[in-house]
Amino acid sequence: MSTISETISTNLKRIRQERTMTLDDLSVLTGVSKSMLSDIERCRKSPTIFVLEKICGGIGVPLSQLTHTESPQLSVIRNDTMTHYSAWKGFELFVLFGLDADRRF
């Protein structure tokens, strides 16, 4: 789980890169110094609400877009589709998910 500063950092950098903007371009649009924007993107500084307001206004996005985190994908597993093992009397094991190399789990 990431911190709000990490989330803002990731989202700000992604938005800037999607718009093919440099830090200089972003600085001109927002009125926030290039060094401050760089520190925010590298998660070295946490922006104040005033700085966030300037950034959002400059690039035309709501604050919620900078603070948005992706929700993990969820799936429903039914009993009849699970692998089931009976290890010993009174103990049963249900495999809810298999090995997923992409998720390193």
Coordinates of C-alpha atoms in Angstrom, one line a residue:
M1 CA 0.0 0.0 0.0
S2 CA 1.4 3.3 -1.0
T3 CA 1.3 6.6 0.9
I4 CA -0.7 9.6 -0.4
S5 CA 2.6 11.3 -1.3
E6 CA 3.6 8.3 -3.4
T7 CA 0.2 8.2 -5.1
I8 CA 0.3 12.0 -6.0
S9 CA 3.9 11.6 -7.2
T10 CA 3.1 8.7 -9.5
N11 CA -0.1 10.3 -10.9
L12 CA 1.5 13.7 -11.5
K13 CA 4.4 12.2 -13.3
R14 CA 2.1 10.0 -15.4
I15 CA -0.2 12.9 -16.3
R16 CA 2.8 15.1 -17.3
Q17 CA 4.3 12.3 -19.4
E18 CA 1.0 11.5 -21.1
R19 CA 0.8 15.1 -22.2
T20 CA 4.5 15.0 -23.3
M21 CA 5.3 18.0 -21.0
T22 CA 8.6 18.8 -19.5
L23 CA 8.9 20.0 -15.9
D24 CA 9.6 23.5 -17.3
D25 CA 6.2 23.3 -19.2
L26 CA 4.4 22.1 -16.1
S27 CA 6.1 24.9 -14.0
V28 CA 4.9 27.6 -16.4
L29 CA 1.3 26.2 -16.4
T30 CA 1.0 25.8 -12.7
G31 CA 3.2 28.6 -11.3
V32 CA 5.0 26.0 -9.1
S33 CA 8.8 26.0 -9.3
K34 CA 10.4 23.3 -11.4
S35 CA 12.5 22.1 -8.4
M36 CA 9.4 21.7 -6.3
L37 CA 7.6 19.8 -9.0
S38 CA 10.7 17.6 -9.4
D39 CA 10.8 16.9 -5.7
I40 CA 7.1 16.0 -5.7
E41 CA 7.5 13.6 -8.6
R42 CA 10.4 12.0 -6.9
C43 CA 8.5 11.8 -3.6
R44 CA 11.1 14.0 -1.8
K45 CA 8.5 16.5 -0.8
S46 CA 4.8 16.4 0.0
P47 CA 2.9 19.2 -1.6
T48 CA 0.7 21.5 0.5
I49 CA -3.0 21.8 -0.4
F50 CA -2.1 25.3 -1.8
V51 CA 0.5 23.7 -4.2
L52 CA -2.0 20.9 -5.1
E53 CA -4.6 23.6 -6.0
K54 CA -2.1 25.4 -8.2
I55 CA -1.1 22.1 -10.0
C56 CA -4.7 21.0 -10.5
G57 CA -5.8 24.4 -11.8
G58 CA -2.8 24.6 -14.1
I59 CA -3.2 21.2 -15.7
G60 CA -7.0 21.2 -15.5
V61 CA -7.6 18.1 -13.5
P62 CA -9.6 17.6 -10.3
L63 CA -7.7 16.8 -7.1
S64 CA -9.3 13.3 -7.1
Q65 CA -7.3 12.5 -10.3
L66 CA -4.0 13.1 -8.5
T67 CA -5.0 11.2 -5.4
H68 CA -6.6 8.2 -7.2
T69 CA -5.3 4.7 -6.6
E70 CA -6.1 1.7 -8.6
S71 CA -8.3 -0.9 -6.8
P72 CA -7.0 -4.4 -7.0
Q73 CA -9.0 -6.8 -9.2
L74 CA -11.4 -9.0 -7.3
S75 CA -12.9 -12.2 -8.4
V76 CA -15.5 -14.6 -6.9
I77 CA -14.4 -18.2 -6.3
R78 CA -17.1 -20.8 -5.9
N79 CA -16.8 -23.9 -3.8
D80 CA -17.3 -26.2 -6.7
T81 CA -14.3 -24.6 -8.6
M82 CA -11.8 -24.7 -5.8
T83 CA -9.2 -27.5 -5.2
H84 CA -10.0 -29.2 -1.9
Y85 CA -7.7 -31.3 0.2
S86 CA -8.5 -33.2 3.4
A87 CA -5.2 -33.4 5.3
W88 CA -6.5 -35.2 8.4
K89 CA -9.7 -35.5 10.4
G90 CA -11.2 -32.2 11.1
F91 CA -8.8 -30.2 8.9
E92 CA -9.5 -29.2 5.3
L93 CA -7.6 -27.1 2.9
F94 CA -9.1 -25.0 0.1
V95 CA -6.8 -23.5 -2.5
L96 CA -8.3 -20.1 -3.3
F97 CA -5.7 -19.1 -5.9
G98 CA -2.8 -20.7 -7.7
L99 CA 0.7 -19.5 -8.4
D100 CA 0.7 -16.2 -10.3
A101 CA 4.2 -15.5 -11.6
D102 CA 3.2 -12.0 -12.8
R103 CA 2.1 -11.0 -9.3
R104 CA 5.1 -12.8 -7.7
F105 CA 2.8 -14.8 -5.4

